[in-house]
Amino acid sequence: MLGKKIKNGNIEDTLNRFLKDDQHLVLGFEKGENGVSLRAFKNYLDHYSLLNPIFSTNGALHLRRLFSKGTKIILMLRPCEIRAYIELIKLNQIEREDIIAVSIDCFGALSSKDKTDDIPAEADQLREYFKKTDTMRWACKVCRERRGVVGDAGIRIDRDGLFWAFSYTEKGDSFLSLIEGEPEESRTEMLMSGSEKQDQFQNDMKTFSKDFAKCTMCMNCRDMCPVCYCIDCVFNGDEYLPKGDALLNKILRSGPVQLPQGKELFHFIRMYHVSQTCVGCGACEEACPQGIPLTKYFKGISERLQGMFSYMSGRSFDESIPYLTFLEDELKNAED
Ligand code: SF4
Ligand code: SF4
Ligand code: SF4
């Protein structure tokens, strides 16, 4: 495949040239005293890091309801973040015109809740780190797409440890044109090959009640999920989650209730809402103060459902979300 080899400092130089325009921004990672974190860069890059070995939130969360034109943005994010961005475009939550989305090969991440101070951010050291320790978060261990193959362009690492930039769309071409040097054929195989790990999830709901018993209904999982985007969530009102007089009336009318109530309904409705767009990033689980293993349910259910429609969330800009498409003959072989 034709791409551009990235030499030392090349990406930083490229992004810095792009950022010289006051109307240009880069959303990417910054290495600071407290580790690597997400940053919106303006004018210049400071302590830029291509990789982020710590997962706290999905960067696409910050792009929802981005409709303004004229400000050009380059996203330099992980594959699960770019996939969420692509789903949000299909849901009309982002105007794509001025955005270039670049996915970067991802070696997995630690949870931000764990001890993160000794984790390296350089590709070779990070690979070694995860080989020696069993600290990678579960969502990353079972990640369906770690390769920088989604979005407009990708940054890939070959077996010799060289970094490459590849274009997948016209916008990707314009990203590559910003990088110095001529395109060349990449003859060495890429380090990461595709994976389809789909059978390790909880999708039969047997342990659901037990796992969710300690849910406090704080709704952090909803708020941090990049594809759970409704502004007027039904759980913000009294209809599904009555409080005060509404709760009193419900108890007097229907009998005693366990509080907080509506846990199952909340998670089932959310599961239904994100089942075709969930990218398995685990941001929901990361946000849960009760340590509930949300990813195994949400990723499990959604990948099973997406599989029925031969769909994969965020794989392509052109594939329509199944629930937005009507086909008379679909699901002929789906029994369950
Ligand atoms: S879920 Fe996949 S893409 Fe996202 S941080 Fe983990 S390994 Fe990387
Ligand atoms: S449900 Fe959880 S795993 Fe799925 S996209 Fe939302 S935050 Fe990520
Ligand atoms: S973040 Fe955890 S405790 Fe809060 S609503 Fe979600 S599952 Fe329940």
Coordinates of C-alpha atoms and ligand atoms in Angstrom, one line a residue:
M1 CA 0.0 0.0 0.0
L2 CA 1.2 3.5 -0.8
G3 CA 1.9 5.7 2.2
K4 CA 4.2 8.2 3.7
K5 CA 7.0 7.1 6.1
I6 CA 7.0 9.2 9.2
K7 CA 10.5 10.2 10.3
N8 CA 11.3 11.5 13.7
G9 CA 9.4 14.7 14.6
N10 CA 7.6 14.6 11.3
I11 CA 4.1 14.4 12.7
E12 CA 4.7 17.2 15.2
D13 CA 6.1 19.4 12.4
T14 CA 3.1 18.5 10.2
L15 CA 0.6 19.3 12.9
N16 CA 2.4 22.5 13.9
R17 CA 2.3 23.7 10.3
F18 CA -1.4 23.0 10.3
L19 CA -1.9 24.8 13.6
K20 CA -0.3 28.1 12.4
D21 CA -3.7 29.1 11.1
D22 CA -5.8 30.6 14.0
Q23 CA -8.9 28.7 12.8
H24 CA -7.2 25.3 13.0
L25 CA -7.3 22.9 15.9
V26 CA -5.9 19.4 16.7
L27 CA -7.5 17.1 19.1
G28 CA -4.9 14.6 20.3
F29 CA -2.7 13.6 23.3
E30 CA -0.4 15.5 25.4
K31 CA 2.3 14.1 27.7
G32 CA 2.3 16.0 31.0
E33 CA 3.6 15.6 34.6
N34 CA 0.6 13.4 35.4
G35 CA 0.8 11.2 32.4
V36 CA -0.8 11.4 29.0
S37 CA -4.2 13.0 28.5
L38 CA -6.5 14.4 25.8
R39 CA -5.9 17.9 24.7
A40 CA -7.4 20.3 22.1
F41 CA -4.3 22.0 20.7
K42 CA -4.4 25.6 19.3
N43 CA -1.5 27.4 17.6
Y44 CA 1.2 24.9 18.5
L45 CA 1.7 21.4 20.0
D46 CA 3.2 21.2 23.4
H47 CA 4.5 17.8 24.6
Y48 CA 2.6 16.0 22.0
S49 CA 2.2 12.2 22.3
L50 CA 1.0 10.0 19.4
L51 CA -0.1 7.3 21.8
N52 CA -2.2 7.5 24.9
P53 CA -1.6 4.5 27.2
I54 CA -4.2 5.6 29.8
F55 CA -7.9 5.4 29.1
S56 CA -10.2 7.8 30.9
T57 CA -12.8 9.0 28.4
N58 CA -13.5 8.5 24.7
G59 CA -12.4 11.6 22.8
A60 CA -15.5 11.5 20.5
L61 CA -17.6 12.5 23.6
H62 CA -16.3 16.1 23.1
L63 CA -17.3 16.3 19.5
R64 CA -21.0 15.7 19.9
R65 CA -23.1 18.5 18.5
L66 CA -20.2 20.0 16.5
F67 CA -21.8 21.7 13.5
S68 CA -19.9 24.9 12.9
K69 CA -18.0 25.2 9.7
G70 CA -14.9 27.2 9.1
T71 CA -12.8 25.8 11.9
K72 CA -10.7 23.0 10.6
I73 CA -9.9 20.2 13.0
I74 CA -7.5 17.2 12.8
L75 CA -8.4 14.3 15.1
M76 CA -5.4 12.2 16.1
L77 CA -7.2 9.6 18.2
R78 CA -7.4 5.9 19.0
P79 CA -9.4 3.6 16.7
C80 CA -12.3 3.3 19.2
E81 CA -12.5 7.1 19.4
I82 CA -12.6 7.5 15.6
R83 CA -15.2 4.8 15.3
A84 CA -17.4 6.6 17.7
Y85 CA -16.9 9.8 15.8
I86 CA -18.0 8.1 12.6
E87 CA -21.2 6.8 14.2
L88 CA -22.0 10.3 15.5
I89 CA -21.7 11.6 11.9
K90 CA -24.2 9.0 10.8
L91 CA -26.5 10.1 13.6
N92 CA -26.3 13.7 12.5
Q93 CA -24.5 14.7 15.6
I94 CA -21.4 16.1 13.9
E95 CA -20.8 18.0 10.7
R96 CA -17.9 16.3 9.0
E97 CA -17.0 18.9 6.4
D98 CA -14.0 20.5 8.2
I99 CA -12.7 17.5 10.1
I100 CA -10.0 15.1 9.2
A101 CA -10.1 11.9 11.3
V102 CA -6.8 10.1 11.8
S103 CA -6.8 6.8 13.7
I104 CA -3.5 5.6 15.3
D105 CA -2.5 2.0 15.9
C106 CA -3.3 1.3 19.5
F107 CA -1.5 -1.1 21.9
G108 CA -4.2 -0.9 24.5
A109 CA -4.4 1.1 27.6
L110 CA -4.5 1.1 31.4
S111 CA -7.6 2.2 33.2
S112 CA -7.2 5.7 34.6
K113 CA -8.4 4.2 37.9
D114 CA -5.2 2.1 38.2
K115 CA -1.6 3.1 39.0
T116 CA -0.5 4.8 35.9
D117 CA 2.7 6.7 36.8
D118 CA 5.2 4.2 35.3
I119 CA 3.5 3.5 32.0
P120 CA 5.5 4.4 29.0
A121 CA 3.9 6.2 26.0
E122 CA 6.4 5.1 23.3
A123 CA 5.3 2.3 21.1
D124 CA 8.1 -0.3 21.6
Q125 CA 8.2 0.3 25.4
L126 CA 4.5 0.1 25.7
R127 CA 4.3 -3.2 23.9
E128 CA 6.9 -4.6 26.2
Y129 CA 5.1 -3.2 29.2
F130 CA 1.9 -5.0 28.4
K131 CA 3.8 -8.2 27.6
K132 CA 5.3 -8.2 31.1
T133 CA 2.3 -7.1 33.1
D134 CA -1.4 -8.1 33.0
T135 CA -2.6 -4.6 33.6
M136 CA -4.3 -3.8 30.3
R137 CA -8.0 -2.9 30.8
W138 CA -10.5 -5.6 29.8
A139 CA -12.1 -3.5 27.0
C140 CA -8.7 -3.3 25.3
K141 CA -7.8 -6.9 25.8
V142 CA -10.9 -7.8 23.8
C143 CA -10.8 -4.9 21.4
R144 CA -12.2 -5.6 18.0
E145 CA -10.2 -3.0 16.0
R146 CA -6.9 -1.7 17.4
R147 CA -5.5 -0.8 14.0
G148 CA -5.3 2.7 12.6
V149 CA -7.5 1.6 9.6
V150 CA -10.6 3.7 10.3
G151 CA -11.4 7.3 9.6
D152 CA -9.9 9.4 6.8
A153 CA -6.3 8.3 7.4
G154 CA -4.3 6.1 9.7
I155 CA -0.9 6.0 11.4
R156 CA 0.4 2.4 11.4
I157 CA 3.6 0.8 12.7
D158 CA 5.4 -1.8 10.7
R159 CA 7.3 -4.8 11.8
D160 CA 10.6 -2.9 11.7
G161 CA 9.1 -0.3 14.1
L162 CA 8.7 2.4 11.4
F163 CA 5.7 4.6 11.5
W164 CA 3.6 5.1 8.3
A165 CA 0.7 7.4 7.4
F166 CA -2.0 6.0 5.0
S167 CA -4.9 7.7 3.4
Y168 CA -8.4 6.1 3.2
T169 CA -10.4 9.1 1.8
E170 CA -10.0 12.4 0.0
K171 CA -9.6 14.1 3.4
G172 CA -7.0 11.5 4.2
D173 CA -5.1 12.6 1.0
S174 CA -5.1 16.2 2.2
F175 CA -3.7 15.0 5.6
L176 CA -0.9 13.1 3.8
S177 CA -0.2 16.1 1.6
L178 CA 0.7 18.0 4.8
I179 CA 3.4 15.5 5.7
E180 CA 6.8 16.1 4.1
G181 CA 8.3 13.5 1.7
E182 CA 7.0 11.5 -1.2
P183 CA 4.6 8.6 -0.9
E184 CA 6.2 5.2 -1.2
E185 CA 5.2 1.5 -1.1
S186 CA 5.3 0.0 2.3
R187 CA 6.9 -3.4 1.8
T188 CA 7.1 -4.6 5.4
E189 CA 4.0 -6.0 7.0
M190 CA 2.3 -4.0 9.6
L191 CA 2.8 -5.0 13.3
M192 CA -0.8 -5.4 14.1
S193 CA -3.1 -7.6 12.2
G194 CA -6.9 -7.6 12.5
S195 CA -8.7 -9.4 15.3
E196 CA -12.2 -10.7 15.7
K197 CA -12.6 -11.5 19.3
Q198 CA -16.3 -11.9 19.7
D199 CA -17.1 -14.8 21.9
Q200 CA -15.9 -13.7 25.3
F201 CA -18.8 -11.5 26.3
Q202 CA -21.7 -11.7 28.6
N203 CA -24.7 -11.7 26.3
D204 CA -27.1 -14.2 27.9
M205 CA -27.9 -11.8 30.8
K206 CA -27.7 -14.6 33.4
T207 CA -25.6 -12.6 35.8
F208 CA -27.1 -9.3 34.9
S209 CA -29.2 -8.8 38.1
K210 CA -26.2 -9.8 40.3
D211 CA -23.7 -7.5 38.5
F212 CA -26.1 -4.5 38.5
A213 CA -27.4 -5.0 42.0
K214 CA -24.9 -2.3 43.3
C215 CA -25.8 0.2 40.6
T216 CA -26.6 3.6 42.3
M217 CA -28.2 5.1 39.1
C218 CA -25.7 7.9 39.0
M219 CA -25.9 7.6 35.2
N220 CA -22.2 8.3 34.7
C221 CA -22.1 5.4 32.2
R222 CA -24.7 7.2 30.1
D223 CA -23.0 10.5 30.4
M224 CA -19.6 9.2 29.4
C225 CA -20.7 7.0 26.5
P226 CA -19.8 8.7 23.3
V227 CA -22.7 7.3 21.3
C228 CA -25.4 7.8 24.0
Y229 CA -26.2 11.3 22.8
C230 CA -29.8 12.2 23.4
I231 CA -30.1 15.6 25.1
D232 CA -33.6 14.8 26.3
C233 CA -32.9 11.4 27.8
V234 CA -36.1 9.9 29.1
F235 CA -34.4 9.2 32.4
N236 CA -34.0 12.9 33.1
G237 CA -37.7 13.3 33.7
D238 CA -40.2 11.9 36.2
E239 CA -41.9 9.4 33.9
Y240 CA -39.3 6.6 34.2
L241 CA -37.6 7.8 37.4
P242 CA -40.3 9.5 39.6
K243 CA -39.2 11.6 42.5
G244 CA -41.0 13.4 45.3
D245 CA -44.7 13.6 44.7
A246 CA -44.5 11.5 41.6
L247 CA -42.7 8.8 43.5
L248 CA -45.2 9.0 46.4
N249 CA -48.1 8.6 44.0
K250 CA -46.5 5.7 42.3
I251 CA -45.9 3.9 45.7
L252 CA -49.5 4.6 46.8
R253 CA -50.8 3.4 43.5
S254 CA -48.7 0.3 42.9
G255 CA -47.1 -0.7 46.2
P256 CA -43.5 -0.6 47.6
V257 CA -40.5 -0.1 45.4
Q258 CA -36.8 -0.7 45.8
L259 CA -34.8 2.5 45.6
P260 CA -33.1 3.6 43.5
Q261 CA -35.7 2.2 41.1
G262 CA -35.6 1.5 37.4
K263 CA -32.1 0.1 37.2
E264 CA -33.0 -2.7 34.8
L265 CA -35.1 -0.4 32.7
F266 CA -32.4 2.2 32.5
H267 CA -29.7 -0.2 31.4
F268 CA -32.0 -2.1 29.0
I269 CA -33.1 1.1 27.3
R270 CA -29.5 2.3 27.1
M271 CA -28.4 -1.1 25.7
Y272 CA -31.1 -0.9 23.1
H273 CA -30.2 2.7 22.2
V274 CA -26.5 2.0 21.7
S275 CA -26.6 -1.6 20.5
Q276 CA -25.9 -0.8 16.9
T277 CA -23.4 2.0 17.5
C278 CA -21.4 0.9 20.6
V279 CA -17.7 0.7 19.7
G280 CA -16.8 -1.4 22.8
C281 CA -14.5 1.3 24.2
G282 CA -15.4 0.7 27.8
A283 CA -15.8 4.4 28.7
C284 CA -19.0 3.4 30.5
E285 CA -17.2 1.0 32.7
E286 CA -14.4 3.5 33.3
A287 CA -16.9 6.0 34.5
C288 CA -18.7 3.6 36.9
P289 CA -18.0 4.3 40.5
Q290 CA -19.4 0.9 41.5
G291 CA -17.0 -1.1 39.4
I292 CA -19.8 -2.8 37.4
P293 CA -18.5 -4.7 34.4
L294 CA -20.6 -2.8 31.9
T295 CA -18.4 -3.4 28.9
K296 CA -19.0 -7.2 28.8
Y297 CA -22.7 -6.5 28.5
F298 CA -22.8 -3.5 26.2
K299 CA -20.0 -4.7 23.9
G300 CA -21.3 -8.3 24.0
I301 CA -24.9 -7.5 23.2
S302 CA -24.0 -4.9 20.6
E303 CA -21.4 -7.0 18.7
R304 CA -23.8 -9.9 18.6
L305 CA -26.5 -7.6 17.2
Q306 CA -24.2 -5.9 14.8
G307 CA -23.0 -9.3 13.6
M308 CA -26.6 -10.2 12.6
F309 CA -26.6 -7.3 10.2
S310 CA -23.0 -7.8 9.1
Y311 CA -22.4 -4.3 10.5
M312 CA -19.5 -3.0 12.5
S313 CA -19.9 0.3 14.2
G314 CA -17.4 3.0 12.9
R315 CA -15.8 0.7 10.4
S316 CA -16.8 2.9 7.5
F317 CA -18.4 6.3 6.7
D318 CA -20.5 4.7 4.1
E319 CA -22.2 1.8 5.9
S320 CA -25.6 2.8 7.2
I321 CA -26.6 2.0 10.8
P322 CA -29.0 -1.0 10.4
Y323 CA -31.8 0.7 12.3
L324 CA -31.7 3.6 9.9
T325 CA -32.1 1.2 6.9
F326 CA -35.2 -0.8 5.9
L327 CA -34.6 -4.0 3.9
E328 CA -37.5 -6.2 3.2
D329 CA -35.5 -9.4 3.1
E330 CA -33.2 -8.9 6.0
L331 CA -32.7 -11.2 9.0
K332 CA -33.9 -14.3 7.2
N333 CA -31.4 -16.5 9.0
A334 CA -31.5 -14.8 12.4
E335 CA -33.2 -17.2 14.7
D336 CA -32.5 -15.7 18.1
Ligands
SF4_1 S1 -10.7 -0.2 23.1 FE1 -9.2 -0.7 21.4 S2 -8.8 1.2 20.3 FE2 -9.8 1.7 22.3 S3 -8.1 2.1 23.7 FE3 -8.6 -0.1 23.9 S4 -7.3 -1.2 22.4 FE4 -7.2 1.0 21.9
SF4_2 S1 -21.8 1.5 25.7 FE1 -19.8 1.6 26.8 S2 -18.5 0.4 25.4 FE2 -20.2 1.0 24.2 S3 -19.7 2.9 23.2 FE3 -20.8 3.4 25.1 S4 -19.1 3.7 26.5 FE4 -18.2 2.6 24.8
SF4_3 S1 -22.2 4.3 36.2 FE1 -22.4 2.4 37.4 S2 -23.5 3.0 39.2 FE2 -23.8 4.7 37.7 S3 -25.7 4.2 36.6 FE3 -24.0 3.3 35.4 S4 -23.8 1.2 36.1 FE4 -25.0 2.3 37.7

